[in-house]
Backbone as numpy.savetxt, mean C-alpha at the origin, in Angstrom:
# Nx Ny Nz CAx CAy CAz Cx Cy Cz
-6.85 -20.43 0.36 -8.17 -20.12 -0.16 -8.64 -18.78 0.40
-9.43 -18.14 -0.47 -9.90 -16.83 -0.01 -10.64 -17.03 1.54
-11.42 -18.47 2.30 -11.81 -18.24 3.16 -10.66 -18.35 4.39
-9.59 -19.04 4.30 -8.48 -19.14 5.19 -7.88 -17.78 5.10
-7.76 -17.31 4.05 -7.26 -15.69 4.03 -7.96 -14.47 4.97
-8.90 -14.69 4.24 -10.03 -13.93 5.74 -9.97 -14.40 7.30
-9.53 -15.96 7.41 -9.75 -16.21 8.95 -8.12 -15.68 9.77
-7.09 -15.87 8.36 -5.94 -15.31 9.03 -6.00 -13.70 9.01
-6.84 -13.09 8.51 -6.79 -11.73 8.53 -7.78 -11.29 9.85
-8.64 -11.96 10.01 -9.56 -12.02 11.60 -8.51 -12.17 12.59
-7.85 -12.97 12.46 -6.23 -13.84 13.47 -5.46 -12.28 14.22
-5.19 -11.76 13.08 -4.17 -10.59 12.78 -5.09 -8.98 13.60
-5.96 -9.00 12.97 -6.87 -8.49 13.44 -7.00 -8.15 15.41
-7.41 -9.57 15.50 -7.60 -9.36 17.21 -6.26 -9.65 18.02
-5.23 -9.69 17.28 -4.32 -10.12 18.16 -3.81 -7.95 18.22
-3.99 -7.55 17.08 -3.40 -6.14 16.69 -4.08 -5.08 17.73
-5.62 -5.13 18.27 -6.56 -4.80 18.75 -5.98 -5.40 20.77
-5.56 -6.33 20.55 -5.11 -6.40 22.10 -3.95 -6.38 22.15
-3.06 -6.03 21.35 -1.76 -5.07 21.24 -1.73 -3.46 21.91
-2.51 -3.32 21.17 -2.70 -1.94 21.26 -3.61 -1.64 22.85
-4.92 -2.17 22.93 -4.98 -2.06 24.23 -4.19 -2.14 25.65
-3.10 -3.82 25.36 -1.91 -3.79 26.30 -0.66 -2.38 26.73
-0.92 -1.96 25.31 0.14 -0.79 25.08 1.69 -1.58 24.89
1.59 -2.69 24.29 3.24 -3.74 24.03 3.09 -3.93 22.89
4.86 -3.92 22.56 4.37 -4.39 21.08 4.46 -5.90 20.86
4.91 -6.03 19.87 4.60 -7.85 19.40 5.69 -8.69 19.88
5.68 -10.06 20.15 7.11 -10.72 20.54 6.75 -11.35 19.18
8.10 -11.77 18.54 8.22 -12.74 17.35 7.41 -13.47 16.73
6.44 -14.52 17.80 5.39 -15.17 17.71 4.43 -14.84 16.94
4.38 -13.46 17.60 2.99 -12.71 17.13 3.17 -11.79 16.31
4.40 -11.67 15.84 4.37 -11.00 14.29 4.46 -11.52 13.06
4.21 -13.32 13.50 4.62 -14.06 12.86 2.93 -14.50 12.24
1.64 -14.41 13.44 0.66 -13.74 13.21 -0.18 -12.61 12.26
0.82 -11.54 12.59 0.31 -10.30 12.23 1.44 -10.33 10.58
1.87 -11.07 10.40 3.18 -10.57 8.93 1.78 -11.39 8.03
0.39 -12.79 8.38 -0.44 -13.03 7.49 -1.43 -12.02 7.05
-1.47 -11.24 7.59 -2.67 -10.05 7.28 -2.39 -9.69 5.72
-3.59 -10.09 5.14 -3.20 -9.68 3.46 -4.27 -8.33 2.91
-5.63 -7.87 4.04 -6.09 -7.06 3.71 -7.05 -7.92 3.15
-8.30 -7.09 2.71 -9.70 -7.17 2.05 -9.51 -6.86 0.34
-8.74 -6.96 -0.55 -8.69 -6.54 -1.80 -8.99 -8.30 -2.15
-10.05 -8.34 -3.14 -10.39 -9.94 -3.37 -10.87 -10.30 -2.35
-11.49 -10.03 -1.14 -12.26 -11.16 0.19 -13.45 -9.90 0.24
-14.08 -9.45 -0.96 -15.48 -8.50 -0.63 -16.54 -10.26 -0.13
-16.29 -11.46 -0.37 -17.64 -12.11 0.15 -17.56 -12.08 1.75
-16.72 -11.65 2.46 -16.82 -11.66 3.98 -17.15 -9.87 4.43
-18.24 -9.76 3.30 -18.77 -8.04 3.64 -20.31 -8.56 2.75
-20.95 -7.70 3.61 -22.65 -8.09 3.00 -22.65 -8.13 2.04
-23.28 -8.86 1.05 -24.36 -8.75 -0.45 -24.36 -7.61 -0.24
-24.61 -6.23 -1.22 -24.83 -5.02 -1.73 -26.36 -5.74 -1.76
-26.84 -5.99 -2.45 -28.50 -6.57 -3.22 -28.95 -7.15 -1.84
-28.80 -8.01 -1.34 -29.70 -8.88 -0.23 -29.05 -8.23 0.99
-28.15 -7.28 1.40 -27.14 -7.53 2.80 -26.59 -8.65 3.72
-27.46 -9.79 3.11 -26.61 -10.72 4.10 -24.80 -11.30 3.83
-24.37 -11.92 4.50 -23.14 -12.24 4.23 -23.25 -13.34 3.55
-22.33 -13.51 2.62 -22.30 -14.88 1.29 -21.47 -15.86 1.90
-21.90 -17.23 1.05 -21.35 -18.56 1.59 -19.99 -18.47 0.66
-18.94 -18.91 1.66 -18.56 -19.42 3.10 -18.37 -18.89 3.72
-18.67 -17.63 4.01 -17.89 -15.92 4.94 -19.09 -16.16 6.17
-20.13 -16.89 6.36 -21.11 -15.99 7.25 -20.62 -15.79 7.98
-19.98 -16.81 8.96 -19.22 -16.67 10.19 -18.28 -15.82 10.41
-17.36 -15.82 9.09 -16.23 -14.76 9.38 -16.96 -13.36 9.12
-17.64 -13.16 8.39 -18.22 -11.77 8.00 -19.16 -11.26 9.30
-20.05 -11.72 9.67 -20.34 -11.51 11.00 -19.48 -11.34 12.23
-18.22 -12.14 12.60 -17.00 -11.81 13.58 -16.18 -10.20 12.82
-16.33 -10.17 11.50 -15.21 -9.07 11.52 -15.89 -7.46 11.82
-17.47 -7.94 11.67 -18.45 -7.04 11.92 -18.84 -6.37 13.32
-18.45 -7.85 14.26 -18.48 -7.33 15.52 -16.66 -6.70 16.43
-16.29 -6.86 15.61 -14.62 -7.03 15.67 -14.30 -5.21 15.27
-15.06 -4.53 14.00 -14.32 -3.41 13.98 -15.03 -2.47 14.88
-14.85 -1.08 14.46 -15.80 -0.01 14.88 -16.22 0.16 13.62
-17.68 1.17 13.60 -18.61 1.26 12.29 -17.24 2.06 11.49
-16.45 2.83 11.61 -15.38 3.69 10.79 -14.45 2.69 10.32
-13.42 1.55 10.80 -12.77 0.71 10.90 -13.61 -0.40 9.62
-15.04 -0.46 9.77 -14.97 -1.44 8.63 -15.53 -0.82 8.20
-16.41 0.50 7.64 -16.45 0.91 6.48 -15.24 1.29 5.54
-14.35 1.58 6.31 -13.26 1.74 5.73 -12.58 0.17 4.90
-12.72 -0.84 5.62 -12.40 -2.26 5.38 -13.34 -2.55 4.00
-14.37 -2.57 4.16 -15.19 -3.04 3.10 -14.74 -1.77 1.77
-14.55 -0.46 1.83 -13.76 0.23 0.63 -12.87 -0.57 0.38
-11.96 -1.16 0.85 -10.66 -1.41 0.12 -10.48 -2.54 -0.44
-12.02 -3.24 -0.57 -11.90 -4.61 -1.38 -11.67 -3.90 -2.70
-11.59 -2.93 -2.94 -11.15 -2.53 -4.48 -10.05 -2.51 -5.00
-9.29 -1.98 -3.89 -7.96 -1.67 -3.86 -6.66 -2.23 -2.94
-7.23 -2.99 -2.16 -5.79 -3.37 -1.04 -5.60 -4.46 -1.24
-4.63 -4.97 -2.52 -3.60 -5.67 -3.53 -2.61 -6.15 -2.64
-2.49 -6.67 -1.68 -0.97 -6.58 -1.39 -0.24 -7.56 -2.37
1.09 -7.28 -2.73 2.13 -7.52 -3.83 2.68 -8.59 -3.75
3.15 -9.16 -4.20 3.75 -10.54 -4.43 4.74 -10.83 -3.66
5.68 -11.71 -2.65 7.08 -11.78 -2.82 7.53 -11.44 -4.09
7.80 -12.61 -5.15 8.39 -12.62 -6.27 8.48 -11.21 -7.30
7.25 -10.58 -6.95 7.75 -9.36 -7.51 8.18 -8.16 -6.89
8.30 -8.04 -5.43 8.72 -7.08 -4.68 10.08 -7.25 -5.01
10.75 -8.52 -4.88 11.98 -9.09 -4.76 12.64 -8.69 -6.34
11.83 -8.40 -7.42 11.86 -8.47 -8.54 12.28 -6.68 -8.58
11.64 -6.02 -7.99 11.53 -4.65 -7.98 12.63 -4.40 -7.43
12.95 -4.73 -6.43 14.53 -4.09 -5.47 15.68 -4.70 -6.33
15.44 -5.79 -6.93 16.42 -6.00 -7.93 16.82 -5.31 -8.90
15.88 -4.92 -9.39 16.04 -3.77 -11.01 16.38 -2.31 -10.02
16.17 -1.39 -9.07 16.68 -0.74 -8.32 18.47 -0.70 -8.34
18.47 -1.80 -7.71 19.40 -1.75 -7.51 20.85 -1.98 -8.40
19.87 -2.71 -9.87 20.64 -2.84 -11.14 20.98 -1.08 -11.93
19.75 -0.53 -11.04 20.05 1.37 -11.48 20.87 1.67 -10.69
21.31 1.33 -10.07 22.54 1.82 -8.94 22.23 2.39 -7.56
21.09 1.79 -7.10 20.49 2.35 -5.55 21.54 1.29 -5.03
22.66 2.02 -3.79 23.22 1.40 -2.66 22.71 2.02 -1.19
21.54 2.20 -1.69 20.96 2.61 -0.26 20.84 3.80 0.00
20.28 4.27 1.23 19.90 5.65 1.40 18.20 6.01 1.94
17.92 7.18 1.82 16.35 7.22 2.81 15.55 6.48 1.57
14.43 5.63 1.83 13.67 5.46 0.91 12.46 5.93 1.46
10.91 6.04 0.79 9.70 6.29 0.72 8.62 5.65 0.63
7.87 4.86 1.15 6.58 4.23 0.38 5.49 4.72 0.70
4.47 5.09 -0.02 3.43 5.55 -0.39 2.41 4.39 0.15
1.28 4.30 1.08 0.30 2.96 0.95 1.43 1.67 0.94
1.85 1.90 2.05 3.05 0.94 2.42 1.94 -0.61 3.16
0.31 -0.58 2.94 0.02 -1.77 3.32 1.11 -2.27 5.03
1.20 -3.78 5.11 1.87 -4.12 6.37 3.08 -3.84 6.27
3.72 -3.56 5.18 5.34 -3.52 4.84 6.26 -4.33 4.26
5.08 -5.02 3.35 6.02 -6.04 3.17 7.42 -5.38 1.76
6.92 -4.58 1.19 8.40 -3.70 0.70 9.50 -3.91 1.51
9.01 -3.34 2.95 9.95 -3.13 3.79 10.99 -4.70 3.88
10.21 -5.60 4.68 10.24 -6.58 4.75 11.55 -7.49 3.69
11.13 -7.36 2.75 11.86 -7.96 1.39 12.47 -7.37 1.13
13.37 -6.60 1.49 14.51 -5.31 0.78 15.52 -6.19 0.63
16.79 -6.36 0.33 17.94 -7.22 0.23 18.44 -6.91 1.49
19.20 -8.16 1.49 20.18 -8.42 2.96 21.34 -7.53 2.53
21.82 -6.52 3.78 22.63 -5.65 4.09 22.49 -4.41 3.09
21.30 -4.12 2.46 21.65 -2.67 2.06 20.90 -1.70 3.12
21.43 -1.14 3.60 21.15 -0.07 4.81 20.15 1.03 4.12
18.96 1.29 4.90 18.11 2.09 3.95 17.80 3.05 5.49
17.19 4.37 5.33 15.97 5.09 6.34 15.08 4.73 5.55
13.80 4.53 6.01 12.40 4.14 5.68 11.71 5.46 6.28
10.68 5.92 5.64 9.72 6.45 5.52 8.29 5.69 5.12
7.05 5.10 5.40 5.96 4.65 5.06 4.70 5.39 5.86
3.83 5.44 4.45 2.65 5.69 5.13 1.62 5.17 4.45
0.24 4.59 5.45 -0.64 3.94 5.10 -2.06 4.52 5.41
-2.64 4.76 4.95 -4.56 5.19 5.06 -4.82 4.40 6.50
-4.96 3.30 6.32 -5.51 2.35 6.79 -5.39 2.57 8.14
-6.24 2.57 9.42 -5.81 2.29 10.74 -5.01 1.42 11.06
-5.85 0.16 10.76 -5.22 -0.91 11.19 -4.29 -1.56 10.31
-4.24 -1.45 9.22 -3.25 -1.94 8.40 -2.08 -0.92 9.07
-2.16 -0.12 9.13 -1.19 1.01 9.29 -0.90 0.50 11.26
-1.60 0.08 12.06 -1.07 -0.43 13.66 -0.20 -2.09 13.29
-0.86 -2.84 11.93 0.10 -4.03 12.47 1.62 -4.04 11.42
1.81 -2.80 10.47 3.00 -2.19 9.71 4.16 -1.79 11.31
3.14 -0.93 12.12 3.74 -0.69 12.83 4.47 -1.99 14.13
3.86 -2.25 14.36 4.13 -3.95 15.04 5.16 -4.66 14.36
4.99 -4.65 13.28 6.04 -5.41 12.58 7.54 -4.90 12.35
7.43 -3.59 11.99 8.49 -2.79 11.65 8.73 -1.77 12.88
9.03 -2.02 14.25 9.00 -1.40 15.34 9.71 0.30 15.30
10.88 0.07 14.42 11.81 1.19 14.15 11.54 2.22 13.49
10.64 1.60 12.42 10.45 2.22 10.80 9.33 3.50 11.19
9.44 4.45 10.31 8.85 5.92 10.71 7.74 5.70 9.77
6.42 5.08 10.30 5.42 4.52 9.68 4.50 5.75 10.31
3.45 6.13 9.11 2.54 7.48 9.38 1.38 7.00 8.68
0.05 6.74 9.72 -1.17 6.61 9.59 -1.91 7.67 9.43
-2.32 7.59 7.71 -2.52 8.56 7.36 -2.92 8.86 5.60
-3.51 9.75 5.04 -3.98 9.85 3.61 -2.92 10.21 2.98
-2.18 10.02 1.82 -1.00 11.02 1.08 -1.18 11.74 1.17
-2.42 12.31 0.37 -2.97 13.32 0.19 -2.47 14.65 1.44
-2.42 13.91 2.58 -2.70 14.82 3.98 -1.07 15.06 4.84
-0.76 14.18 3.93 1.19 14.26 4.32 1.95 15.37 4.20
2.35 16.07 4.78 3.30 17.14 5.11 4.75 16.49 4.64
5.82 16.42 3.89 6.73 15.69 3.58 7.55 16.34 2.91
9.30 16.48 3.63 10.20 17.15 2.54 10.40 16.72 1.41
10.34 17.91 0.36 10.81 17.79 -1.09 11.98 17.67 -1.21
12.34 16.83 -2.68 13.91 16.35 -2.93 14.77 15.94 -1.63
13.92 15.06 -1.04 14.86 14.37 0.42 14.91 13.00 0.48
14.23 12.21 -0.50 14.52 10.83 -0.85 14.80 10.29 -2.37
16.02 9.06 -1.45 16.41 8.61 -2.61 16.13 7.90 -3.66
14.87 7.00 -3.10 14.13 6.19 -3.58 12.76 6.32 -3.49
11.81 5.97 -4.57 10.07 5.95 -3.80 9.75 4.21 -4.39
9.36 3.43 -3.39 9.08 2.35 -3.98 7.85 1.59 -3.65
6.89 0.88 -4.43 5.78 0.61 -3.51 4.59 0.29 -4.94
3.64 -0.16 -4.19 2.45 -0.78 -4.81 1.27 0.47 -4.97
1.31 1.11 -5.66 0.32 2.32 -5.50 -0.99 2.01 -5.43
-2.27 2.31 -4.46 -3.15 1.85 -4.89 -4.44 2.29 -6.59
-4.90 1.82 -6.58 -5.73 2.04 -8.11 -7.03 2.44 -7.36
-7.31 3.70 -8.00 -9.36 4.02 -7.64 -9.41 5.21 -8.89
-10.86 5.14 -9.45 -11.19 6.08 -10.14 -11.51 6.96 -9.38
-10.87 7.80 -8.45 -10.80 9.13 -7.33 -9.40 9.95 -7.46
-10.51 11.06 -7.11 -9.26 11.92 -7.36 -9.07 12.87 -6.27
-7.94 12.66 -4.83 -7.88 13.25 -3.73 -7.53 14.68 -4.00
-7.84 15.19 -2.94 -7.24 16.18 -2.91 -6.11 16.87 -1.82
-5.71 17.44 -2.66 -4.40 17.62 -1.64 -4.44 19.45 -1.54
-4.43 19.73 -0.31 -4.45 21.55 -0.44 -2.96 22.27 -0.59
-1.91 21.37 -0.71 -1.04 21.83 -0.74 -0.15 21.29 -2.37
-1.23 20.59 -3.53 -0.58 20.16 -4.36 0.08 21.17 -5.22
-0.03 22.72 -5.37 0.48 23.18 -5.96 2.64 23.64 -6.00
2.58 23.29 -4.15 3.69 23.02 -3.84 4.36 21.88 -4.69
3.38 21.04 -4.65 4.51 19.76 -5.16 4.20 19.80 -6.65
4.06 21.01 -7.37 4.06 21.04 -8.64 2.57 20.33 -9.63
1.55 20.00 -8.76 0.60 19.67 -9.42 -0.61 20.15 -9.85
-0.56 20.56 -10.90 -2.09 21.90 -11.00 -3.45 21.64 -11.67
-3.41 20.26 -11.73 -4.65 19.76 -12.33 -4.87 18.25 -11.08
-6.44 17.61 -11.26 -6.44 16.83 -10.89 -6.47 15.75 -11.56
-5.62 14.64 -10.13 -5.69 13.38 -10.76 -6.03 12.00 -10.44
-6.12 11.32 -11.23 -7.03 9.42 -10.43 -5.54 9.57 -9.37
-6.31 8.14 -8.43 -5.69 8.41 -7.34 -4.07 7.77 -7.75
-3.92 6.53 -8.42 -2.25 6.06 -8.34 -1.94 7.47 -9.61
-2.12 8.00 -10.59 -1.30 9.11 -11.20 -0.93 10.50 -9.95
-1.49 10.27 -8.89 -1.67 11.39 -7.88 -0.10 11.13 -7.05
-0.05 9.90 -6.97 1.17 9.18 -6.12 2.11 9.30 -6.99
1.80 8.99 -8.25 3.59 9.34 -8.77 3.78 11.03 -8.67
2.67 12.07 -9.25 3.39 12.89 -9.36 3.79 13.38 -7.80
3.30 13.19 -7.13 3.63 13.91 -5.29 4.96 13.03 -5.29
4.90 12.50 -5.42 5.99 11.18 -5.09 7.67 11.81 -5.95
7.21 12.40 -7.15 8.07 12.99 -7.67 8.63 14.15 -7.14
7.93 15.26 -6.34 8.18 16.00 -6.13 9.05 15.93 -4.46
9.00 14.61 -3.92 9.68 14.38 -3.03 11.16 13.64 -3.15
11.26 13.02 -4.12 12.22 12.03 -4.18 13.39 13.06 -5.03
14.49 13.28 -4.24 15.55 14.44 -5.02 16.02 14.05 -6.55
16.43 15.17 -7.27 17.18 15.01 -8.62 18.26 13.76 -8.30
18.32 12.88 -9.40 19.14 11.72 -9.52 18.06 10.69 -8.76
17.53 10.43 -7.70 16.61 9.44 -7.24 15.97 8.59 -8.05
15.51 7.88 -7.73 14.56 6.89 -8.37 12.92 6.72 -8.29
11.76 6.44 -8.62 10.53 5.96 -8.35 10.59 4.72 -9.07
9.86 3.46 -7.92 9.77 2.68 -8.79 8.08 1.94 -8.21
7.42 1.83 -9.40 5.79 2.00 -8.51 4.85 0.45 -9.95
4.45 -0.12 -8.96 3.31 -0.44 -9.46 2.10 0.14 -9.87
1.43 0.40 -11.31 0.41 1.15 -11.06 -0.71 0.50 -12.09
-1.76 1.30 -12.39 -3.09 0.55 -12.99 -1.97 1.27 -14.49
-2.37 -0.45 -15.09 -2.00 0.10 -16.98 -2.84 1.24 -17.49
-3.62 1.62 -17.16 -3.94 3.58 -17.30 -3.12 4.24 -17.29
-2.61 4.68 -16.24 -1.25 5.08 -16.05 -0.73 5.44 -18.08
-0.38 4.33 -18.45 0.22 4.25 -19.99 -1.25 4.20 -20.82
-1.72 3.75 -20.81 -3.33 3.43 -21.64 -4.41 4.42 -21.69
-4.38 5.73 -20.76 -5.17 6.54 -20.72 -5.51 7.16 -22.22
-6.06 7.48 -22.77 -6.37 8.08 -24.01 -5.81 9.58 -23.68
-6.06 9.98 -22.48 -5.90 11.51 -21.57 -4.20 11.64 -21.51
-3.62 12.13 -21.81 -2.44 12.16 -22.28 -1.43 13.75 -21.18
-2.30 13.81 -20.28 -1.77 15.23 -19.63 -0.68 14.48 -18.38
-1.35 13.24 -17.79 -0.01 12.85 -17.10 0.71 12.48 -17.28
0.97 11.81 -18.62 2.07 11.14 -18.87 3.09 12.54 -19.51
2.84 13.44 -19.85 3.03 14.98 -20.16 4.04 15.14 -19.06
3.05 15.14 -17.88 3.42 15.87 -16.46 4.50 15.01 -16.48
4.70 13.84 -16.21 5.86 13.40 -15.57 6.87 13.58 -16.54
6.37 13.19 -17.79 7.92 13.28 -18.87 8.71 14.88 -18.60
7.80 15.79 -18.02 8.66 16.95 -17.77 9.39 16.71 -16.67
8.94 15.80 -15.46 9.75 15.92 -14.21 10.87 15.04 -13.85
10.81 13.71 -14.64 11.90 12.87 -14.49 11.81 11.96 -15.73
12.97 11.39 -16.21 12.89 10.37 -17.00 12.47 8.81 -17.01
11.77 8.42 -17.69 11.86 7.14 -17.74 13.01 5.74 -18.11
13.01 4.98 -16.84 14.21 4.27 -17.47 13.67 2.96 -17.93
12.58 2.53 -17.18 11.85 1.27 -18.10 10.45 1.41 -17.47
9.78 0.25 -18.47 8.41 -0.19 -17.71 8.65 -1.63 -18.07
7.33 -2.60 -16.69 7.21 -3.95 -17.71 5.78 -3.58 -17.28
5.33 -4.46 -18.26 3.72 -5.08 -18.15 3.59 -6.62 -17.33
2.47 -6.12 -16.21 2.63 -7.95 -15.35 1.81 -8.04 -16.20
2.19 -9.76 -15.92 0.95 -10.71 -16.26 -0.10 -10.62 -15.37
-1.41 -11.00 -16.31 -3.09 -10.96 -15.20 -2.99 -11.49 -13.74
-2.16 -12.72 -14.24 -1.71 -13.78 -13.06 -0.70 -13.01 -12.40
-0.62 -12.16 -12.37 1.05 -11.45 -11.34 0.45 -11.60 -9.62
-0.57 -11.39 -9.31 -1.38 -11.21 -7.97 -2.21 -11.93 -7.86
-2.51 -13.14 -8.26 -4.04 -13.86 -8.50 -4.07 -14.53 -7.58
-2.54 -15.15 -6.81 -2.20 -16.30 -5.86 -2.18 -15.45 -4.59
-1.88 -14.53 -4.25 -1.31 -14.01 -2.78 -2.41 -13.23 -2.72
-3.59 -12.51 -3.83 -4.34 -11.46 -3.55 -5.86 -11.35 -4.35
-5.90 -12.53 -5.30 -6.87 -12.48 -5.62 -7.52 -12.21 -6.93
């Protein structure tokens, strides 16, 4: 239920917060903890009423603890991402590395964009050897990615603000997030982008300009993406790489794990 989701995301929360103070990272136990963190995308009732400010029933308790729990930056940032922080299905992550790998990925550096806790990472198939690259906005989403994935070259941080070699990965794979925003990047003309764009059309094209000739992208994104009436990105990319498929999820693709 959305309120057990919130109390395991409180769970995750303070255990991540006296991680980091200890300066240790996680023993098994406690990543076993920190792997429930699903994020605030679908749990806006454990953040004030907009209209009244108080916190809505059944959150008071939790909405008040997560209040005294962040810093004022930490949950303004938290309460933004009830818009956007989706985390992805098993069944379709598992679904995604499959069709990958039906294109002929046997491994190699991969990329994720808003890599959330990792669970991409997480779900990759048994024995294909990958380098990982991830980066996440999020503070704290981005400290318990790191906890979890001790090895993985995880960067807390905006895309937008990423410094990152071109044509050096083999793969880009990942859940892009969706906002009617359009970042900016001071260096997008490098990566070939000369107009602006909503934020997941922003991730494929940067994303393109990193992942080398022959590579792959393979991205969840808002059906805009294809549905826009605005017809300049789908332009942009048909110049930079080909398409080898799309599917359309169902409404229900995320309704169970996210809301």
């Amino acid at each position: 239920t959305p309120r057990v989701k919130a109390r395991d995301n409180i769970a995750a929360i303070e255990l991540a917060k006296s991680l980091t103070a200890a300066g240790r990272p996680a023993t098994k136990e406690e990543q076993a903890i920190l792997a429930r963190y699903v994020g605030w995308g679908g749990l806006s009732g454990a953040f004030p009423d907009p209209a009244t400010g108080q916190f809505r029933k059944p959150f008071e308790d939790i909405g008040a603890r997560l209040k005294a729990l962040l810093t004022p930056d930490e949950y303004r940032t938290a309460a933004r991402s009830t818009q956007y922080a989706h985390y992805t299905s098993e069944p379709v992550i598992r679904a995604m590395w499959g069709a990958v790998e039906r294109m002929g990925f046997k491994g190699g550096m991969v990329f994720e964009p808003g890599m959330g806790v990792g669970h991409f990472l997480g779900l990759r198939p048994a024995g294909l050897k990958i380098g990982f690259t991830g980066v996440e906005l999020d503070s704290l989403t981005g400290r318990i990615a790191l906890q979890l994935y001790q090895s993985a070259d995880v960067h807390i941080s905006g895309f937008e603000k990423m410094l990152l070699s071109k044509d050096f990965y083999d793969l880009a794979i990942s859940n892009v997030p969706f906002a009617d925003v359009k970042p900016f990047d001071p260096r997008a003309k490098d990566y070939g982008i000369t107009f602006p764009m909503s934020l997941h059309d922003f991730f494929f094209a940067k994303s393109l300009a990193l992942v080398r000739p022959g590579g792959a992208i393979a991205f969840i994104t808002s059906r805009y993406t294809m549905d826009s009436q605005e017809s300049r990105v789908r332009e942009f990319l048909s110049k930079q790489a080909d398409l080898i498929g799309a599917i359309r999820l169902p409404r229900t693709a995320f309704k169970e794990n996210a809301g």
